[in-house]
PDB file of C-alpha atoms in Angstrom:
ATOM      1  CA  MET A  18       0.000   0.000   0.000  1.00 48.00           C
ATOM      2  CA  PRO A  19       1.559   3.357  -0.967  1.00 55.00           C
ATOM      3  CA  LYS A  20       2.614   5.602   1.916  1.00 53.00           C
ATOM      4  CA  LYS A  21       0.215   8.410   0.963  1.00 51.00           C
ATOM      5  CA  ILE A  22      -2.804   6.067   0.999  1.00 43.00           C
ATOM      6  CA  MET A  23      -1.679   4.577   4.295  1.00 41.00           C
ATOM      7  CA  LYS A  24      -1.256   8.037   5.841  1.00 46.00           C
ATOM      8  CA  THR A  25      -4.701   9.058   4.595  1.00 43.00           C
ATOM      9  CA  PHE A  26      -6.246   5.857   5.954  1.00 40.00           C
ATOM     10  CA  THR A  27      -4.532   6.357   9.327  1.00 40.00           C
ATOM     11  CA  LEU A  28      -5.716   9.971   9.503  1.00 38.00           C
ATOM     12  CA  LEU A  29      -9.307   8.970   8.695  1.00 38.00           C
ATOM     13  CA  LEU A  30      -9.184   6.192  11.290  1.00 35.00           C
ATOM     14  CA  CYS A  31      -7.904   8.643  13.930  1.00 37.00           C
ATOM     15  CA  LEU A  32     -10.585  11.190  13.058  1.00 39.00           C
ATOM     16  CA  LEU A  33     -13.282   8.514  13.233  1.00 40.00           C
ATOM     17  CA  SER A  34     -11.993   7.265  16.593  1.00 41.00           C
ATOM     18  CA  PHE A  35     -11.816  10.810  17.958  1.00 41.00           C
ATOM     19  CA  GLY A  36     -15.341  11.509  16.709  1.00 48.00           C
ATOM     20  CA  ILE A  37     -16.735   8.389  18.365  1.00 46.00           C
ATOM     21  CA  ALA A  38     -14.959   9.165  21.645  1.00 45.00           C
ATOM     22  CA  THR A  39     -16.237  12.740  21.593  1.00 47.00           C
ATOM     23  CA  ALA A  40     -19.778  11.598  20.819  1.00 47.00           C
ATOM     24  CA  GLN A  41     -19.709   9.230  23.785  1.00 46.00           C
ATOM     25  CA  GLN A  42     -18.596  12.029  26.104  1.00 53.00           C
ATOM     26  CA  ASN A  43     -21.156  14.524  24.777  1.00 52.00           C
ATOM     27  CA  PRO A  44     -24.416  12.714  24.048  1.00 42.00           C
ATOM     28  CA  ALA A  45     -26.418  15.935  23.555  1.00 48.00           C
ATOM     29  CA  PRO A  46     -28.565  15.518  20.441  1.00 48.00           C
ATOM     30  CA  VAL A  47     -27.762  17.667  17.432  1.00 54.00           C
ATOM     31  CA  LYS A  48     -30.627  19.163  15.480  1.00 70.00           C
ATOM     32  CA  ALA A  49     -30.611  17.562  12.048  1.00 83.00           C
ATOM     33  CA  THR A  50     -30.651  19.760   8.975  1.00 89.00           C
ATOM     34  CA  THR A  51     -34.101  19.726   7.385  1.00 92.00           C
ATOM     35  CA  GLN A  52     -34.902  19.382   3.686  1.00 95.00           C
ATOM     36  CA  LYS A  53     -36.242  22.942   3.791  1.00 95.00           C
ATOM     37  CA  GLU A  54     -32.849  24.171   5.051  1.00 95.00           C
ATOM     38  CA  TRP A  55     -31.008  22.271   2.293  1.00 96.00           C
ATOM     39  CA  ASP A  56     -33.356  23.799  -0.301  1.00 97.00           C
ATOM     40  CA  GLU A  57     -32.779  27.263   1.164  1.00 97.00           C
ATOM     41  CA  LEU A  58     -29.013  26.692   1.146  1.00 98.00           C
ATOM     42  CA  ASP A  59     -29.193  25.588  -2.493  1.00 98.00           C
ATOM     43  CA  LYS A  60     -31.038  28.792  -3.458  1.00 98.00           C
ATOM     44  CA  ASN A  61     -28.489  30.932  -1.606  1.00 98.00           C
ATOM     45  CA  PHE A  62     -25.588  29.078  -3.192  1.00 98.00           C
ATOM     46  CA  ILE A  63     -27.025  29.501  -6.694  1.00 98.00           C
ATOM     47  CA  ALA A  64     -27.570  33.220  -6.005  1.00 98.00           C
ATOM     48  CA  LEU A  65     -23.971  33.546  -4.757  1.00 98.00           C
ATOM     49  CA  VAL A  66     -22.557  31.833  -7.855  1.00 98.00           C
ATOM     50  CA  ASP A  67     -24.805  33.984 -10.052  1.00 98.00           C
ATOM     51  CA  ALA A  68     -23.423  37.119  -8.374  1.00 98.00           C
ATOM     52  CA  LEU A  69     -19.858  35.933  -9.015  1.00 97.00           C
ATOM     53  CA  VAL A  70     -20.595  35.063 -12.651  1.00 97.00           C
ATOM     54  CA  LYS A  71     -22.332  38.380 -13.340  1.00 97.00           C
ATOM     55  CA  GLY A  72     -19.881  40.469 -11.317  1.00 96.00           C
ATOM     56  CA  ASP A  73     -22.716  41.704  -9.080  1.00 98.00           C
ATOM     57  CA  LYS A  74     -20.824  42.912  -6.009  1.00 98.00           C
ATOM     58  CA  THR A  75     -23.928  44.336  -4.301  1.00 98.00           C
ATOM     59  CA  LYS A  76     -25.723  40.983  -4.488  1.00 98.00           C
ATOM     60  CA  PHE A  77     -22.607  39.091  -3.383  1.00 98.00           C
ATOM     61  CA  LEU A  78     -22.124  41.336  -0.343  1.00 98.00           C
ATOM     62  CA  ALA A  79     -25.810  40.976   0.602  1.00 98.00           C
ATOM     63  CA  LEU A  80     -25.363  37.177   0.662  1.00 98.00           C
ATOM     64  CA  SER A  81     -22.071  37.201   2.609  1.00 98.00           C
ATOM     65  CA  CYS A  82     -20.727  37.857   6.071  1.00 96.00           C
ATOM     66  CA  LYS A  83     -18.872  41.198   6.282  1.00 96.00           C
ATOM     67  CA  GLU A  84     -15.639  39.224   6.365  1.00 94.00           C
ATOM     68  CA  VAL A  85     -15.168  35.737   4.942  1.00 94.00           C
ATOM     69  CA  ASP A  86     -12.793  32.934   5.835  1.00 90.00           C
ATOM     70  CA  CYS A  87     -10.384  32.335   2.966  1.00 84.00           C
ATOM     71  CA  VAL A  88      -7.233  30.437   3.824  1.00 75.00           C
ATOM     72  CA  ASP A  89      -6.328  30.342   0.115  1.00 69.00           C
ATOM     73  CA  CYS A  90      -6.437  34.161  -0.070  1.00 72.00           C
ATOM     74  CA  VAL A  91      -3.273  34.687   1.974  1.00 63.00           C
ATOM     75  CA  GLY A  92       0.174  33.184   2.427  1.00 53.00           C
ATOM     76  CA  ALA A  93       0.951  29.965   4.265  1.00 40.00           C
ATOM     77  CA  VAL A  94       2.348  31.829   7.297  1.00 42.00           C
ATOM     78  CA  GLU A  95      -0.936  33.585   8.006  1.00 49.00           C
ATOM     79  CA  ALA A  96      -2.949  30.460   7.207  1.00 49.00           C
ATOM     80  CA  ALA A  97      -1.058  28.462   9.828  1.00 44.00           C
ATOM     81  CA  LYS A  98      -2.669  30.625  12.523  1.00 53.00           C
ATOM     82  CA  GLY A  99      -6.119  29.169  11.768  1.00 60.00           C
ATOM     83  CA  ALA A 100      -9.095  30.927  10.226  1.00 71.00           C
ATOM     84  CA  VAL A 101      -8.124  33.847   8.012  1.00 83.00           C
ATOM     85  CA  PHE A 102     -10.826  36.434   7.498  1.00 88.00           C
ATOM     86  CA  VAL A 103     -10.684  38.936   4.662  1.00 90.00           C
ATOM     87  CA  PRO A 104     -13.251  41.622   3.785  1.00 93.00           C
ATOM     88  CA  ALA A 105     -16.015  40.138   1.613  1.00 95.00           C
ATOM     89  CA  GLU A 106     -15.452  42.952  -0.876  1.00 95.00           C
ATOM     90  CA  PHE A 107     -11.785  41.940  -1.279  1.00 92.00           C
ATOM     91  CA  TYR A 108     -12.791  38.291  -1.703  1.00 92.00           C
ATOM     92  CA  PHE A 109     -15.327  39.245  -4.373  1.00 95.00           C
ATOM     93  CA  THR A 110     -12.806  41.375  -6.267  1.00 92.00           C
ATOM     94  CA  VAL A 111     -10.285  38.532  -6.399  1.00 89.00           C
ATOM     95  CA  ILE A 112     -12.619  35.572  -6.980  1.00 91.00           C
ATOM     96  CA  SER A 113     -15.093  37.143  -9.419  1.00 92.00           C
ATOM     97  CA  GLN A 114     -12.340  37.929 -11.921  1.00 90.00           C
ATOM     98  CA  LYS A 115     -12.565  35.167 -14.517  1.00 91.00           C
ATOM     99  CA  PHE A 116     -14.654  33.025 -12.128  1.00 94.00           C
ATOM    100  CA  THR A 117     -16.207  31.113 -15.036  1.00 96.00           C
ATOM    101  CA  GLU A 118     -12.701  30.137 -16.180  1.00 96.00           C
ATOM    102  CA  SER A 119     -11.760  28.721 -12.773  1.00 94.00           C
ATOM    103  CA  PRO A 120     -11.389  24.955 -12.236  1.00 94.00           C
ATOM    104  CA  VAL A 121     -13.974  25.151  -9.432  1.00 94.00           C
ATOM    105  CA  TYR A 122     -16.645  26.698 -11.673  1.00 96.00           C
ATOM    106  CA  LYS A 123     -15.910  24.302 -14.538  1.00 95.00           C
ATOM    107  CA  ALA A 124     -16.102  21.281 -12.214  1.00 95.00           C
ATOM    108  CA  MET A 125     -19.325  22.554 -10.660  1.00 96.00           C
ATOM    109  CA  ALA A 126     -20.910  23.051 -14.096  1.00 94.00           C
ATOM    110  CA  LYS A 127     -19.810  19.582 -15.238  1.00 95.00           C
ATOM    111  CA  LYS A 128     -20.070  17.445 -12.087  1.00 94.00           C
ATOM    112  CA  GLY A 129     -22.505  19.314  -9.859  1.00 95.00           C
ATOM    113  CA  TYR A 130     -22.141  19.703  -6.105  1.00 97.00           C
ATOM    114  CA  SER A 131     -23.209  18.154  -2.824  1.00 96.00           C
ATOM    115  CA  PHE A 132     -24.133  19.322   0.665  1.00 96.00           C
ATOM    116  CA  SER A 133     -22.900  18.547   4.151  1.00 96.00           C
ATOM    117  CA  SER A 134     -22.759  20.250   7.505  1.00 95.00           C
ATOM    118  CA  VAL A 135     -20.432  20.230  10.456  1.00 94.00           C
ATOM    119  CA  ILE A 136     -20.697  21.610  13.976  1.00 94.00           C
ATOM    120  CA  VAL A 137     -17.584  23.170  15.466  1.00 92.00           C
ATOM    121  CA  GLU A 138     -18.010  23.070  19.224  1.00 93.00           C
ATOM    122  CA  ASN A 139     -17.090  26.080  21.347  1.00 91.00           C
ATOM    123  CA  PHE A 140     -16.135  28.168  18.326  1.00 89.00           C
ATOM    124  CA  LYS A 141     -17.446  31.670  17.848  1.00 88.00           C
ATOM    125  CA  PRO A 142     -15.627  33.512  15.040  1.00 88.00           C
ATOM    126  CA  LYS A 143     -15.521  37.280  14.982  1.00 87.00           C
ATOM    127  CA  VAL A 144     -18.039  37.476  12.119  1.00 89.00           C
ATOM    128  CA  VAL A 145     -21.014  36.266  14.165  1.00 91.00           C
ATOM    129  CA  PRO A 146     -23.166  38.400  16.500  1.00 90.00           C
ATOM    130  CA  LYS A 147     -22.335  38.388  20.228  1.00 90.00           C
ATOM    131  CA  ASP A 148     -25.548  36.486  21.029  1.00 90.00           C
ATOM    132  CA  TYR A 149     -24.697  33.679  18.576  1.00 92.00           C
ATOM    133  CA  PRO A 150     -24.699  30.150  20.095  1.00 90.00           C
ATOM    134  CA  LYS A 151     -21.364  28.823  21.395  1.00 90.00           C
ATOM    135  CA  ASP A 152     -21.203  26.108  18.721  1.00 92.00           C
ATOM    136  CA  LEU A 153     -20.852  27.073  15.062  1.00 93.00           C
ATOM    137  CA  LYS A 154     -22.809  25.048  12.504  1.00 94.00           C
ATOM    138  CA  ILE A 155     -21.239  25.320   9.064  1.00 95.00           C
ATOM    139  CA  TYR A 156     -23.254  24.313   6.006  1.00 97.00           C
ATOM    140  CA  GLU A 157     -21.007  23.254   3.142  1.00 97.00           C
ATOM    141  CA  VAL A 158     -21.506  23.046  -0.605  1.00 98.00           C
ATOM    142  CA  TRP A 159     -18.829  20.702  -1.960  1.00 97.00           C
ATOM    143  CA  VAL A 160     -17.448  20.692  -5.486  1.00 97.00           C
ATOM    144  CA  GLU A 161     -15.150  17.845  -6.525  1.00 95.00           C
ATOM    145  CA  THR A 162     -12.751  19.980  -8.530  1.00 93.00           C
ATOM    146  CA  TYR A 163     -10.428  17.156  -9.584  1.00 89.00           C
ATOM    147  CA  LYS A 164     -10.767  13.408  -9.086  1.00 89.00           C
ATOM    148  CA  LYS A 165      -7.644  11.419  -8.267  1.00 90.00           C
ATOM    149  CA  ASP A 166      -5.256  11.545 -11.253  1.00 89.00           C
ATOM    150  CA  GLU A 167      -7.628  13.811 -13.236  1.00 84.00           C
ATOM    151  CA  PHE A 168      -5.424  16.910 -13.035  1.00 87.00           C
ATOM    152  CA  ALA A 169      -2.188  14.970 -13.431  1.00 87.00           C
ATOM    153  CA  LYS A 170      -1.011  11.420 -12.842  1.00 92.00           C
ATOM    154  CA  GLY A 171      -0.343  11.018  -9.133  1.00 90.00           C
ATOM    155  CA  HIS A 172      -2.452  14.056  -8.139  1.00 87.00           C
ATOM    156  CA  PRO A 173      -4.565  13.101  -5.097  1.00 89.00           C
ATOM    157  CA  GLY A 174      -7.618  15.043  -6.256  1.00 89.00           C
ATOM    158  CA  THR A 175      -9.085  18.239  -4.844  1.00 90.00           C
ATOM    159  CA  SER A 176     -12.460  19.350  -3.539  1.00 95.00           C
ATOM    160  CA  HIS A 177     -13.578  22.868  -2.665  1.00 94.00           C
ATOM    161  CA  SER A 178     -16.234  23.849  -0.168  1.00 95.00           C
ATOM    162  CA  PHE A 179     -18.312  27.009  -0.244  1.00 97.00           C
ATOM    163  CA  ARG A 180     -19.200  27.461   3.436  1.00 96.00           C
ATOM    164  CA  PHE A 181     -22.296  29.130   4.836  1.00 98.00           C
ATOM    165  CA  ILE A 182     -23.558  29.888   8.329  1.00 96.00           C
ATOM    166  CA  LYS A 183     -26.967  31.009   9.520  1.00 96.00           C
ATOM    167  CA  ILE A 184     -27.205  34.449  11.096  1.00 95.00           C
ATOM    168  CA  ASN A 185     -30.619  35.585  12.321  1.00 93.00           C
ATOM    169  CA  GLY A 186     -32.227  32.740  10.363  1.00 93.00           C
ATOM    170  CA  LYS A 187     -30.584  33.615   7.027  1.00 96.00           C
ATOM    171  CA  PHE A 188     -27.748  31.856   5.265  1.00 98.00           C
ATOM    172  CA  ARG A 189     -24.623  33.952   4.827  1.00 98.00           C
ATOM    173  CA  PHE A 190     -21.557  33.014   2.823  1.00 98.00           C
ATOM    174  CA  TYR A 191     -18.876  32.346   5.448  1.00 96.00           C
ATOM    175  CA  GLY A 192     -15.910  31.415   3.292  1.00 94.00           C
ATOM    176  CA  MET A 193     -14.238  28.779   1.232  1.00 91.00           C
ATOM    177  CA  THR A 194     -11.858  25.938   1.905  1.00 88.00           C
ATOM    178  CA  SER A 195     -10.325  23.081  -0.007  1.00 88.00           C
ATOM    179  CA  ILE A 196      -8.997  19.588   0.603  1.00 87.00           C
ATOM    180  CA  PRO A 197      -6.355  18.344   0.456  1.00 82.00           C
TER     181      PRO A 197
END
């Protein structure tokens, strides 16, 4: 088994074990995401992509947090510190340029996208109101940008996630991340 696959398998096994251990220590039920929420997220995501495609900054800003998390927007030194927030206007200016020519847009148009959510316990980023709950629920729209070996032989593949959070009952674009 190649080292990279073994490392990935080991990491996934550790994450699964940690998740199970954490779940056993904290049995509080988590409110499941409803179909209505997924539909609402889908509409917001489509509107966000439409704003990027059309270069509609006003619409983009209305759908976004004031600042968005974008680890890929800055250098590795800053990214190592954790979440990196940049003004939504800056993000729009950078990302909307030639968005339809980007690998993410092309993959989304060809392959579609999927949804997931994750709860980050005891995490309250600076972009949420002071009365926001202590746990942050992030709704993700995943795009499989490249499958394994699709970009180049030996490339592990890449996926990008458009991340949203709910503020006062409305979805707001929170940022973007990618794996690996």
